[in-house]
mmCIF file of C-alpha atoms and ligand atoms in Angstrom:
data_model
loop_
_atom_site.group_PDB
_atom_site.id
_atom_site.type_symbol
_atom_site.label_atom_id
_atom_site.label_comp_id
_atom_site.label_asym_id
_atom_site.label_seq_id
_atom_site.Cartn_x
_atom_site.Cartn_y
_atom_site.Cartn_z
ATOM 1 C CA UNK A 1 24.888 -2.141 29.625
ATOM 2 C CA UNK A 2 27.566 -1.193 27.112
ATOM 3 C CA UNK A 3 27.154 1.798 24.862
ATOM 4 C CA UNK A 4 25.297 0.785 21.673
ATOM 5 C CA UNK A 5 27.479 0.450 18.593
ATOM 6 C CA UNK A 6 25.102 0.565 15.672
ATOM 7 C CA UNK A 7 26.422 -1.393 12.684
ATOM 8 C CA UNK A 8 23.133 -1.969 10.878
ATOM 9 C CA UNK A 9 22.774 1.001 8.511
ATOM 10 C CA UNK A 10 21.705 -1.325 5.685
ATOM 11 C CA UNK A 11 18.587 -2.207 7.696
ATOM 12 C CA UNK A 12 17.874 1.406 8.522
ATOM 13 C CA UNK A 13 20.080 4.471 8.758
ATOM 14 C CA UNK A 14 20.482 6.508 11.946
ATOM 15 C CA UNK A 15 18.943 9.935 11.462
ATOM 16 C CA UNK A 16 21.218 12.944 10.931
ATOM 17 C CA UNK A 17 20.345 16.010 13.006
ATOM 18 C CA UNK A 18 19.182 18.149 10.036
ATOM 19 C CA UNK A 19 16.551 15.487 9.221
ATOM 20 C CA UNK A 20 15.249 15.479 12.792
ATOM 21 C CA UNK A 21 15.261 19.292 12.864
ATOM 22 C CA UNK A 22 13.358 19.543 9.575
ATOM 23 C CA UNK A 23 10.662 17.102 10.746
ATOM 24 C CA UNK A 24 10.446 18.882 14.094
ATOM 25 C CA UNK A 25 10.128 22.253 12.401
ATOM 26 C CA UNK A 26 7.380 20.917 10.171
ATOM 27 C CA UNK A 27 5.443 19.469 13.117
ATOM 28 C CA UNK A 28 5.889 22.557 15.277
ATOM 29 C CA UNK A 29 5.524 25.372 12.777
ATOM 30 C CA UNK A 30 4.009 24.289 9.472
ATOM 31 C CA UNK A 31 1.791 21.263 10.061
ATOM 32 C CA UNK A 32 -1.281 20.995 7.805
ATOM 33 C CA UNK A 33 -2.515 18.663 5.091
ATOM 34 C CA UNK A 34 -1.377 19.139 1.513
ATOM 35 C CA UNK A 35 -3.668 20.050 -1.357
ATOM 36 C CA UNK A 36 -6.837 20.385 0.661
ATOM 37 C CA UNK A 37 -7.256 24.077 1.375
ATOM 38 C CA UNK A 38 -6.169 27.543 0.426
ATOM 39 C CA UNK A 39 -4.670 28.912 3.649
ATOM 40 C CA UNK A 40 -1.009 29.899 3.961
ATOM 41 C CA UNK A 41 -0.089 26.714 5.757
ATOM 42 C CA UNK A 42 -1.465 24.496 3.008
ATOM 43 C CA UNK A 43 0.474 26.534 0.468
ATOM 44 C CA UNK A 44 3.608 25.944 2.526
ATOM 45 C CA UNK A 45 2.945 22.192 2.661
ATOM 46 C CA UNK A 46 2.179 21.951 -1.054
ATOM 47 C CA UNK A 47 5.351 23.867 -1.786
ATOM 48 C CA UNK A 48 7.382 21.665 0.566
ATOM 49 C CA UNK A 49 6.097 18.509 -1.130
ATOM 50 C CA UNK A 50 6.838 19.842 -4.624
ATOM 51 C CA UNK A 51 10.296 21.150 -3.620
ATOM 52 C CA UNK A 52 11.061 17.704 -2.251
ATOM 53 C CA UNK A 53 9.801 16.014 -5.409
ATOM 54 C CA UNK A 54 12.024 18.299 -7.508
ATOM 55 C CA UNK A 55 15.048 17.566 -5.280
ATOM 56 C CA UNK A 56 14.441 13.803 -5.524
ATOM 57 C CA UNK A 57 14.076 14.136 -9.310
ATOM 58 C CA UNK A 58 17.416 15.956 -9.559
ATOM 59 C CA UNK A 59 19.016 13.360 -7.265
ATOM 60 C CA UNK A 60 17.975 10.566 -9.682
ATOM 61 C CA UNK A 61 18.267 12.555 -12.948
ATOM 62 C CA UNK A 62 14.502 12.296 -13.484
ATOM 63 C CA UNK A 63 11.682 14.790 -14.085
ATOM 64 C CA UNK A 64 9.530 15.809 -11.126
ATOM 65 C CA UNK A 65 6.372 14.346 -12.677
ATOM 66 C CA UNK A 66 8.050 10.921 -12.737
ATOM 67 C CA UNK A 67 8.564 10.860 -8.955
ATOM 68 C CA UNK A 68 5.848 9.285 -6.816
ATOM 69 C CA UNK A 69 5.875 9.275 -3.015
ATOM 70 C CA UNK A 70 5.122 5.818 -1.655
ATOM 71 C CA UNK A 71 5.644 4.249 1.754
ATOM 72 C CA UNK A 72 8.843 2.475 0.701
ATOM 73 C CA UNK A 73 10.361 -0.098 -1.623
ATOM 74 C CA UNK A 74 7.891 -2.775 -0.574
ATOM 75 C CA UNK A 75 4.867 -0.678 -1.466
ATOM 76 C CA UNK A 76 6.506 0.435 -4.724
ATOM 77 C CA UNK A 77 7.201 -3.145 -5.814
ATOM 78 C CA UNK A 78 3.659 -4.205 -4.991
ATOM 79 C CA UNK A 79 2.294 -1.282 -6.995
ATOM 80 C CA UNK A 80 4.495 -2.074 -9.982
ATOM 81 C CA UNK A 81 3.558 -5.769 -9.950
ATOM 82 C CA UNK A 82 -0.065 -4.684 -9.859
ATOM 83 C CA UNK A 83 0.058 -2.032 -12.591
ATOM 84 C CA UNK A 84 2.136 -3.843 -15.213
ATOM 85 C CA UNK A 85 -0.173 -5.716 -17.591
ATOM 86 C CA UNK A 86 0.675 -9.413 -17.255
ATOM 87 C CA UNK A 87 -0.761 -12.577 -18.789
ATOM 88 C CA UNK A 88 -0.086 -16.255 -18.212
ATOM 89 C CA UNK A 89 2.676 -16.146 -20.850
ATOM 90 C CA UNK A 90 4.460 -13.021 -19.506
ATOM 91 C CA UNK A 91 8.079 -13.926 -18.720
ATOM 92 C CA UNK A 92 9.103 -12.284 -15.454
ATOM 93 C CA UNK A 93 12.854 -12.441 -14.902
ATOM 94 C CA UNK A 94 14.061 -12.215 -11.304
ATOM 95 C CA UNK A 95 17.363 -13.142 -9.677
ATOM 96 C CA UNK A 96 18.639 -14.749 -6.506
ATOM 97 C CA UNK A 97 19.950 -11.336 -5.416
ATOM 98 C CA UNK A 98 16.374 -10.217 -4.774
ATOM 99 C CA UNK A 99 14.946 -9.125 -1.467
ATOM 100 C CA UNK A 100 11.554 -10.707 -0.774
ATOM 101 C CA UNK A 101 9.883 -7.347 -1.311
ATOM 102 C CA UNK A 102 11.173 -7.191 -4.891
ATOM 103 C CA UNK A 103 10.341 -10.727 -5.981
ATOM 104 C CA UNK A 104 7.310 -11.858 -3.982
ATOM 105 C CA UNK A 105 4.771 -9.431 -5.520
ATOM 106 C CA UNK A 106 5.629 -10.949 -8.918
ATOM 107 C CA UNK A 107 5.646 -14.499 -7.558
ATOM 108 C CA UNK A 108 2.132 -13.940 -6.278
ATOM 109 C CA UNK A 109 0.975 -12.720 -9.669
ATOM 110 C CA UNK A 110 2.574 -15.747 -11.302
ATOM 111 C CA UNK A 111 0.772 -17.970 -8.786
ATOM 112 C CA UNK A 112 -2.429 -16.331 -9.996
ATOM 113 C CA UNK A 113 -1.441 -17.357 -13.544
ATOM 114 C CA UNK A 114 -0.374 -13.833 -14.525
ATOM 115 C CA UNK A 115 3.233 -14.413 -15.498
ATOM 116 C CA UNK A 116 5.915 -17.082 -15.351
ATOM 117 C CA UNK A 117 8.848 -16.453 -13.069
ATOM 118 C CA UNK A 118 12.305 -17.207 -14.511
ATOM 119 C CA UNK A 119 15.529 -16.843 -12.546
ATOM 120 C CA UNK A 120 18.414 -14.934 -14.156
ATOM 121 C CA UNK A 121 21.774 -16.722 -13.672
ATOM 122 C CA UNK A 122 24.458 -15.251 -11.433
ATOM 123 C CA UNK A 123 28.161 -15.449 -12.261
ATOM 124 C CA UNK A 124 30.818 -17.005 -10.010
ATOM 125 C CA UNK A 125 30.976 -13.760 -7.980
ATOM 126 C CA UNK A 126 27.224 -13.712 -7.382
ATOM 127 C CA UNK A 127 26.634 -10.794 -9.754
ATOM 128 C CA UNK A 128 24.009 -10.889 -12.501
ATOM 129 C CA UNK A 129 25.586 -12.900 -15.301
ATOM 130 C CA UNK A 130 25.731 -10.456 -18.220
ATOM 131 C CA UNK A 131 26.646 -13.229 -20.664
ATOM 132 C CA UNK A 132 23.524 -15.217 -19.920
ATOM 133 C CA UNK A 133 20.634 -12.829 -19.422
ATOM 134 C CA UNK A 134 17.608 -14.525 -21.013
ATOM 135 C CA UNK A 135 14.898 -12.712 -22.963
ATOM 136 C CA UNK A 136 12.114 -11.472 -20.692
ATOM 137 C CA UNK A 137 8.978 -9.340 -20.753
ATOM 138 C CA UNK A 138 9.497 -7.977 -17.227
ATOM 139 C CA UNK A 139 12.912 -7.850 -15.532
ATOM 140 C CA UNK A 140 13.238 -7.252 -11.790
ATOM 141 C CA UNK A 141 16.781 -6.000 -11.194
ATOM 142 C CA UNK A 142 18.236 -5.766 -7.712
ATOM 143 C CA UNK A 143 20.787 -2.991 -8.113
ATOM 144 C CA UNK A 144 22.596 -4.028 -4.925
ATOM 145 C CA UNK A 145 21.813 -7.095 -2.827
ATOM 146 C CA UNK A 146 21.355 -6.437 0.881
ATOM 147 C CA UNK A 147 23.418 -9.582 1.580
ATOM 148 C CA UNK A 148 26.236 -9.251 -0.989
ATOM 149 C CA UNK A 149 26.503 -5.430 -1.183
ATOM 150 C CA UNK A 150 27.883 -5.223 -4.745
ATOM 151 C CA UNK A 151 26.559 -2.564 -7.141
ATOM 152 C CA UNK A 152 25.283 -4.093 -10.365
ATOM 153 C CA UNK A 153 25.936 -2.378 -13.699
ATOM 154 C CA UNK A 154 22.278 -1.491 -14.168
ATOM 155 C CA UNK A 155 22.728 0.502 -17.410
ATOM 156 C CA UNK A 156 24.532 -2.413 -19.057
ATOM 157 C CA UNK A 157 22.092 -5.007 -17.731
ATOM 158 C CA UNK A 158 19.150 -3.032 -19.126
ATOM 159 C CA UNK A 159 20.935 -2.547 -22.441
ATOM 160 C CA UNK A 160 21.435 -6.304 -22.760
ATOM 161 C CA UNK A 161 17.851 -7.033 -21.661
ATOM 162 C CA UNK A 162 16.589 -4.647 -24.374
ATOM 163 C CA UNK A 163 18.744 -6.324 -27.012
ATOM 164 C CA UNK A 164 16.951 -9.569 -26.127
ATOM 165 C CA UNK A 165 13.505 -7.926 -26.066
ATOM 166 C CA UNK A 166 13.138 -4.217 -26.929
ATOM 167 C CA UNK A 167 9.779 -4.144 -25.101
ATOM 168 C CA UNK A 168 11.028 -5.510 -21.803
ATOM 169 C CA UNK A 169 9.756 -3.603 -18.770
ATOM 170 C CA UNK A 170 12.616 -3.076 -16.320
ATOM 171 C CA UNK A 171 12.003 -2.661 -12.596
ATOM 172 C CA UNK A 172 14.960 -1.688 -10.419
ATOM 173 C CA UNK A 173 15.124 -2.197 -6.661
ATOM 174 C CA UNK A 174 17.621 0.474 -5.605
ATOM 175 C CA UNK A 175 16.979 0.221 -1.833
ATOM 176 C CA UNK A 176 20.647 -0.515 -1.031
ATOM 177 C CA UNK A 177 22.240 0.952 -4.154
ATOM 178 C CA UNK A 178 20.918 4.460 -3.435
ATOM 179 C CA UNK A 179 23.005 4.712 -0.270
ATOM 180 C CA UNK A 180 26.338 4.173 -1.978
ATOM 181 C CA UNK A 181 26.052 5.006 -5.678
ATOM 182 C CA UNK A 182 24.500 7.622 -7.897
ATOM 183 C CA UNK A 183 21.208 6.646 -9.531
ATOM 184 C CA UNK A 184 20.841 7.967 -13.069
ATOM 185 C CA UNK A 185 17.488 6.833 -14.411
ATOM 186 C CA UNK A 186 18.142 8.355 -17.831
ATOM 187 C CA UNK A 187 21.478 6.611 -18.264
ATOM 188 C CA UNK A 188 19.865 3.395 -17.022
ATOM 189 C CA UNK A 189 16.773 3.655 -19.242
ATOM 190 C CA UNK A 190 14.741 1.851 -16.557
ATOM 191 C CA UNK A 191 10.939 1.882 -16.553
ATOM 192 C CA UNK A 192 10.569 1.770 -12.754
ATOM 193 C CA UNK A 193 13.083 2.471 -9.971
ATOM 194 C CA UNK A 194 12.332 2.469 -6.271
ATOM 195 C CA UNK A 195 14.007 3.016 -2.904
ATOM 196 C CA UNK A 196 13.115 3.620 0.741
ATOM 197 C CA UNK A 197 13.991 6.976 2.291
ATOM 198 C CA UNK A 198 14.790 5.473 5.716
ATOM 199 C CA UNK A 199 17.870 3.779 4.227
ATOM 200 C CA UNK A 200 19.418 7.188 3.438
ATOM 201 C CA UNK A 201 18.637 8.843 6.764
ATOM 202 C CA UNK A 202 15.082 10.138 6.309
ATOM 203 C CA UNK A 203 12.292 8.566 8.352
ATOM 204 C CA UNK A 204 10.458 5.295 7.842
ATOM 205 C CA UNK A 205 7.097 5.385 6.062
ATOM 206 C CA UNK A 206 8.199 7.182 2.905
ATOM 207 C CA UNK A 207 9.973 6.101 -0.238
ATOM 208 C CA UNK A 208 10.248 6.849 -3.914
ATOM 209 C CA UNK A 209 8.847 5.192 -6.996
ATOM 210 C CA UNK A 210 10.203 6.556 -10.277
ATOM 211 C CA UNK A 211 7.967 5.815 -13.265
ATOM 212 C CA UNK A 212 9.414 6.606 -16.681
ATOM 213 C CA UNK A 213 6.029 6.967 -18.431
ATOM 214 C CA UNK A 214 3.546 7.549 -15.613
ATOM 215 C CA UNK A 215 0.553 8.383 -17.795
ATOM 216 C CA UNK A 216 0.764 4.928 -19.386
ATOM 217 C CA UNK A 217 -0.209 3.178 -16.139
ATOM 218 C CA UNK A 218 -3.319 3.025 -13.978
ATOM 219 C CA UNK A 219 -3.024 3.509 -10.245
ATOM 220 C CA UNK A 220 -3.253 0.665 -7.751
ATOM 221 C CA UNK A 221 -4.808 2.757 -4.992
ATOM 222 C CA UNK A 222 -7.981 4.710 -5.451
ATOM 223 C CA UNK A 223 -9.129 7.552 -3.210
ATOM 224 C CA UNK A 224 -8.801 11.243 -2.511
ATOM 225 C CA UNK A 225 -6.709 13.522 -4.663
ATOM 226 C CA UNK A 226 -6.110 11.180 -7.590
ATOM 227 C CA UNK A 227 -9.216 11.507 -9.798
ATOM 228 C CA UNK A 228 -9.845 14.404 -12.171
ATOM 229 C CA UNK A 229 -13.535 13.570 -12.221
ATOM 230 C CA UNK A 230 -15.962 10.738 -11.680
ATOM 231 C CA UNK A 231 -18.576 10.430 -14.416
ATOM 232 C CA UNK A 232 -22.237 9.654 -13.739
ATOM 233 C CA UNK A 233 -21.786 6.056 -14.946
ATOM 234 C CA UNK A 234 -19.002 5.591 -12.373
ATOM 235 C CA UNK A 235 -16.123 5.926 -14.865
ATOM 236 C CA UNK A 236 -13.110 7.423 -13.060
ATOM 237 C CA UNK A 237 -10.919 9.824 -15.018
ATOM 238 C CA UNK A 238 -7.549 9.775 -13.308
ATOM 239 C CA UNK A 239 -5.487 12.889 -12.738
ATOM 240 C CA UNK A 240 -2.144 13.095 -14.544
ATOM 241 C CA UNK A 241 1.075 12.026 -12.907
ATOM 242 C CA UNK A 242 1.971 12.263 -10.187
ATOM 243 C CA UNK A 243 -1.365 12.777 -8.416
ATOM 244 C CA UNK A 244 -2.893 9.638 -9.910
ATOM 245 C CA UNK A 245 -0.474 7.479 -7.898
ATOM 246 C CA UNK A 246 -0.789 9.343 -4.602
ATOM 247 C CA UNK A 247 -4.278 8.574 -3.310
ATOM 248 C CA UNK A 248 -4.939 9.784 0.220
ATOM 249 C CA UNK A 249 -2.833 11.811 2.618
ATOM 250 C CA UNK A 250 0.919 11.660 2.055
ATOM 251 C CA UNK A 251 3.395 11.017 4.908
ATOM 252 C CA UNK A 252 4.133 14.732 5.127
ATOM 253 C CA UNK A 253 6.368 14.817 8.199
ATOM 254 C CA UNK A 254 8.542 12.100 6.686
ATOM 255 C CA UNK A 255 8.654 13.935 3.351
ATOM 256 C CA UNK A 256 9.916 17.017 5.228
ATOM 257 C CA UNK A 257 13.040 15.011 6.128
ATOM 258 C CA UNK A 258 13.955 13.907 2.613
ATOM 259 C CA UNK A 259 15.806 17.007 1.348
ATOM 260 C CA UNK A 260 18.117 17.186 4.388
ATOM 261 C CA UNK A 261 18.680 13.422 4.136
ATOM 262 C CA UNK A 262 19.738 13.718 0.475
ATOM 263 C CA UNK A 263 21.909 16.771 1.219
ATOM 264 C CA UNK A 264 23.552 14.881 4.051
ATOM 265 C CA UNK A 265 24.102 11.740 1.976
ATOM 266 C CA UNK A 266 25.631 13.651 -0.929
ATOM 267 C CA UNK A 267 28.082 15.408 1.398
ATOM 268 C CA UNK A 268 28.854 12.409 3.511
ATOM 269 C CA UNK A 269 28.433 8.868 2.166
ATOM 270 C CA UNK A 270 29.207 5.939 4.505
ATOM 271 C CA UNK A 271 32.943 5.308 4.810
ATOM 272 C CA UNK A 272 33.409 1.892 3.202
ATOM 273 C CA UNK A 273 37.021 1.965 4.378
ATOM 274 C CA UNK A 274 35.573 0.712 7.667
ATOM 275 C CA UNK A 275 34.117 -2.331 5.891
ATOM 276 C CA UNK A 276 37.539 -3.015 4.309
ATOM 277 C CA UNK A 277 39.252 -2.681 7.693
ATOM 278 C CA UNK A 278 36.806 -5.136 9.313
ATOM 279 C CA UNK A 279 37.112 -7.464 6.316
ATOM 280 C CA UNK A 280 40.896 -7.556 6.705
ATOM 281 C CA UNK A 281 40.664 -8.178 10.437
ATOM 282 C CA UNK A 282 37.950 -10.845 10.165
ATOM 283 C CA UNK A 283 39.998 -12.587 7.452
ATOM 284 C CA UNK A 284 42.608 -13.333 10.107
ATOM 285 C CA UNK A 285 40.123 -15.277 12.262
ATOM 286 C CA UNK A 286 40.041 -18.943 11.261
ATOM 287 C CA UNK A 287 36.516 -19.633 12.421
ATOM 288 C CA UNK A 288 35.052 -16.766 10.397
ATOM 289 C CA UNK A 289 34.029 -17.347 6.787
ATOM 290 C CA UNK A 290 33.427 -14.096 4.924
ATOM 291 C CA UNK A 291 30.830 -14.281 2.139
ATOM 292 C CA UNK A 292 31.229 -10.801 0.650
ATOM 293 C CA UNK A 293 34.005 -9.117 -1.346
ATOM 294 C CA UNK A 294 36.446 -6.695 0.265
ATOM 295 C CA UNK A 295 35.020 -3.798 -1.792
ATOM 296 C CA UNK A 296 31.366 -4.595 -1.051
ATOM 297 C CA UNK A 297 29.153 -2.101 0.764
ATOM 298 C CA UNK A 298 28.352 -4.618 3.526
ATOM 299 C CA UNK A 299 30.325 -7.318 5.311
ATOM 300 C CA UNK A 300 28.484 -10.633 5.577
ATOM 301 C CA UNK A 301 29.942 -13.681 7.285
ATOM 302 C CA UNK A 302 29.278 -16.908 9.158
ATOM 303 C CA UNK A 303 31.110 -18.336 12.134
ATOM 304 C CA UNK A 304 32.055 -22.025 12.097
ATOM 305 C CA UNK A 305 29.899 -24.030 14.471
ATOM 306 C CA UNK A 306 27.775 -21.069 15.565
ATOM 307 C CA UNK A 307 24.289 -20.218 14.331
ATOM 308 C CA UNK A 308 23.995 -16.642 13.037
ATOM 309 C CA UNK A 309 21.216 -15.922 15.561
ATOM 310 C CA UNK A 310 23.507 -17.011 18.428
ATOM 311 C CA UNK A 311 26.313 -14.861 17.073
ATOM 312 C CA UNK A 312 23.896 -11.908 16.864
ATOM 313 C CA UNK A 313 22.755 -12.529 20.435
ATOM 314 C CA UNK A 314 26.348 -12.695 21.753
ATOM 315 C CA UNK A 315 27.126 -9.447 19.936
ATOM 316 C CA UNK A 316 23.829 -7.935 21.058
ATOM 317 C CA UNK A 317 24.548 -8.388 24.751
ATOM 318 C CA UNK A 318 27.862 -6.621 24.150
ATOM 319 C CA UNK A 319 25.956 -3.651 22.709
ATOM 320 C CA UNK A 320 26.382 -4.274 18.976
ATOM 321 C CA UNK A 321 23.483 -3.947 16.566
ATOM 322 C CA UNK A 322 24.100 -6.112 13.498
ATOM 323 C CA UNK A 323 21.740 -7.996 11.204
ATOM 324 C CA UNK A 324 21.468 -11.796 11.371
ATOM 325 C CA UNK A 325 19.506 -14.590 9.747
ATOM 326 C CA UNK A 326 18.049 -14.742 6.248
ATOM 327 C CA UNK A 327 17.745 -10.957 5.872
ATOM 328 C CA UNK A 328 14.555 -11.344 3.760
ATOM 329 C CA UNK A 329 16.779 -12.639 0.979
ATOM 330 C CA UNK A 330 16.307 -16.395 1.289
ATOM 331 C CA UNK A 331 17.336 -17.150 -2.307
ATOM 332 C CA UNK A 332 20.922 -15.900 -2.012
ATOM 333 C CA UNK A 333 21.220 -17.390 1.482
ATOM 334 C CA UNK A 334 20.234 -20.802 0.113
ATOM 335 C CA UNK A 335 22.580 -20.404 -2.828
ATOM 336 C CA UNK A 336 25.424 -19.756 -0.439
ATOM 337 C CA UNK A 337 24.450 -23.071 1.168
ATOM 338 C CA UNK A 338 23.914 -21.602 4.626
ATOM 339 C CA UNK A 339 20.858 -21.075 6.809
ATOM 340 C CA UNK A 340 21.643 -17.507 7.802
ATOM 341 C CA UNK A 341 24.528 -15.065 8.190
ATOM 342 C CA UNK A 342 25.723 -12.048 10.142
ATOM 343 C CA UNK A 343 25.808 -8.710 8.310
ATOM 344 C CA UNK A 344 27.699 -5.603 9.363
ATOM 345 C CA UNK A 345 27.007 -2.291 7.638
ATOM 346 C CA UNK A 346 28.019 1.297 8.311
ATOM 347 C CA UNK A 347 26.601 4.782 8.043
ATOM 348 C CA UNK A 348 28.543 8.031 7.775
ATOM 349 C CA UNK A 349 28.161 8.314 11.560
ATOM 350 C CA UNK A 350 30.282 5.197 12.230
ATOM 351 C CA UNK A 351 33.939 5.655 13.148
ATOM 352 C CA UNK A 352 37.153 3.662 13.049
ATOM 353 C CA UNK A 353 36.736 3.216 16.813
ATOM 354 C CA UNK A 354 33.371 1.446 16.192
ATOM 355 C CA UNK A 355 35.081 -0.918 13.758
ATOM 356 C CA UNK A 356 37.922 -1.624 16.192
ATOM 357 C CA UNK A 357 35.670 -2.454 19.149
ATOM 358 C CA UNK A 358 33.566 -4.641 16.889
ATOM 359 C CA UNK A 359 36.625 -6.662 15.911
ATOM 360 C CA UNK A 360 37.575 -7.000 19.570
ATOM 361 C CA UNK A 361 34.057 -8.228 20.382
ATOM 362 C CA UNK A 362 33.877 -10.747 17.561
ATOM 363 C CA UNK A 363 37.214 -12.201 18.659
ATOM 364 C CA UNK A 364 35.716 -12.789 22.113
ATOM 365 C CA UNK A 365 32.507 -14.243 20.653
ATOM 366 C CA UNK A 366 34.187 -16.802 18.380
ATOM 367 C CA UNK A 367 36.717 -17.957 21.004
HETATM 368 C C1 LIG B 401 17.545 -4.650 -1.404
HETATM 369 C C2 LIG B 401 16.312 -4.328 -0.606
HETATM 370 N N1 LIG B 401 15.134 -4.273 -1.236
HETATM 371 C C3 LIG B 401 13.999 -3.971 -0.593
HETATM 372 C C4 LIG B 401 13.990 -3.718 0.768
HETATM 373 C C5 LIG B 401 12.689 -3.400 1.441
HETATM 374 O O1 LIG B 401 12.674 -2.101 1.902
HETATM 375 P P1 LIG B 401 11.473 -1.573 2.821
HETATM 376 O O2 LIG B 401 11.335 -2.578 3.935
HETATM 377 O O3 LIG B 401 11.954 -0.244 3.303
HETATM 378 O O4 LIG B 401 10.257 -1.497 1.986
HETATM 379 C C6 LIG B 401 15.188 -3.753 1.453
HETATM 380 C C7 LIG B 401 15.207 -3.520 2.919
HETATM 381 O O5 LIG B 401 15.996 -4.074 3.643
HETATM 382 C C8 LIG B 401 16.385 -4.062 0.755
HETATM 383 O O6 LIG B 401 17.560 -4.105 1.388
#
């Protein structure tokens, strides 16, 4: 078997050593539950969680009490769709850039007659069409599509959406954006922003939900650690943010990896020069049709006469990990008039040599 060449960072990022060391150290030397005792270890864990929350807040230009630990983007989007008040007439604007996890929670609510889904137009480059953003009550904004890899101008999009309806609630899926660009929730003015920590090099099972005005919303999940008191008639008085959104035990080991993952990302973002190199080389192969722009964060393509799953399998047996198929983004795939594609993406750990052997392999595969 060949050595594995991992070119699928956009699905999940390989873990930098400091992240693994921090999680190991937590498991070996500090393991305990947060907020449920008074011993030294619990104090350490509480402090670790709050230090991490503060670091995440600084990373996104938020306040610590606006940062909620969730299991990932999918959970965050489900929570947001649940906690936003919606009626049959609520206009929910989505776009064909969306990942299923961003749009489907709102589609389900609309199917239950809580909201009407409207699709925001894209321009000729498959970016949100700033000229034609309709008025909406809720706007789901995919800051970077996992298929197209282009950062959207979130601050401008939100500004335009607010001109159309000052009360619009804006929900930003930053799962891909966070890897490549700085999130600034204040400059954006967004109401909700979420991302998954595994995409930046921390572990799976933890992610971030930013809520601009957390005390204005009721929690989706009910349980330990989120109620201030329960009255004799059963009325639950919720704790303030952020506890009210964090029922139950947090994924503590995964949280222990977030600060080193952010530190690592800020020092060492993925080298998109590798994407440009592969773009230029793939452009020379007649049978390859590239669907992304040269300056995108991912490289997505199809091969003439070859299904994307076959292409992935041919690359797979040669040791390459790439993403193939619909990529949980069926709307953009359909819009591109294809039934699937191959996506290559890089982390800071990928080298020019990885890109060169990939090009050699794809030339063999398409022959
Ligand atoms: C743009 C986008 N949104 C949402 C998700 C869902 O993230 P998770 O599966 O970590 O919840 C992904 C994951 O691929 C994504 O790329």
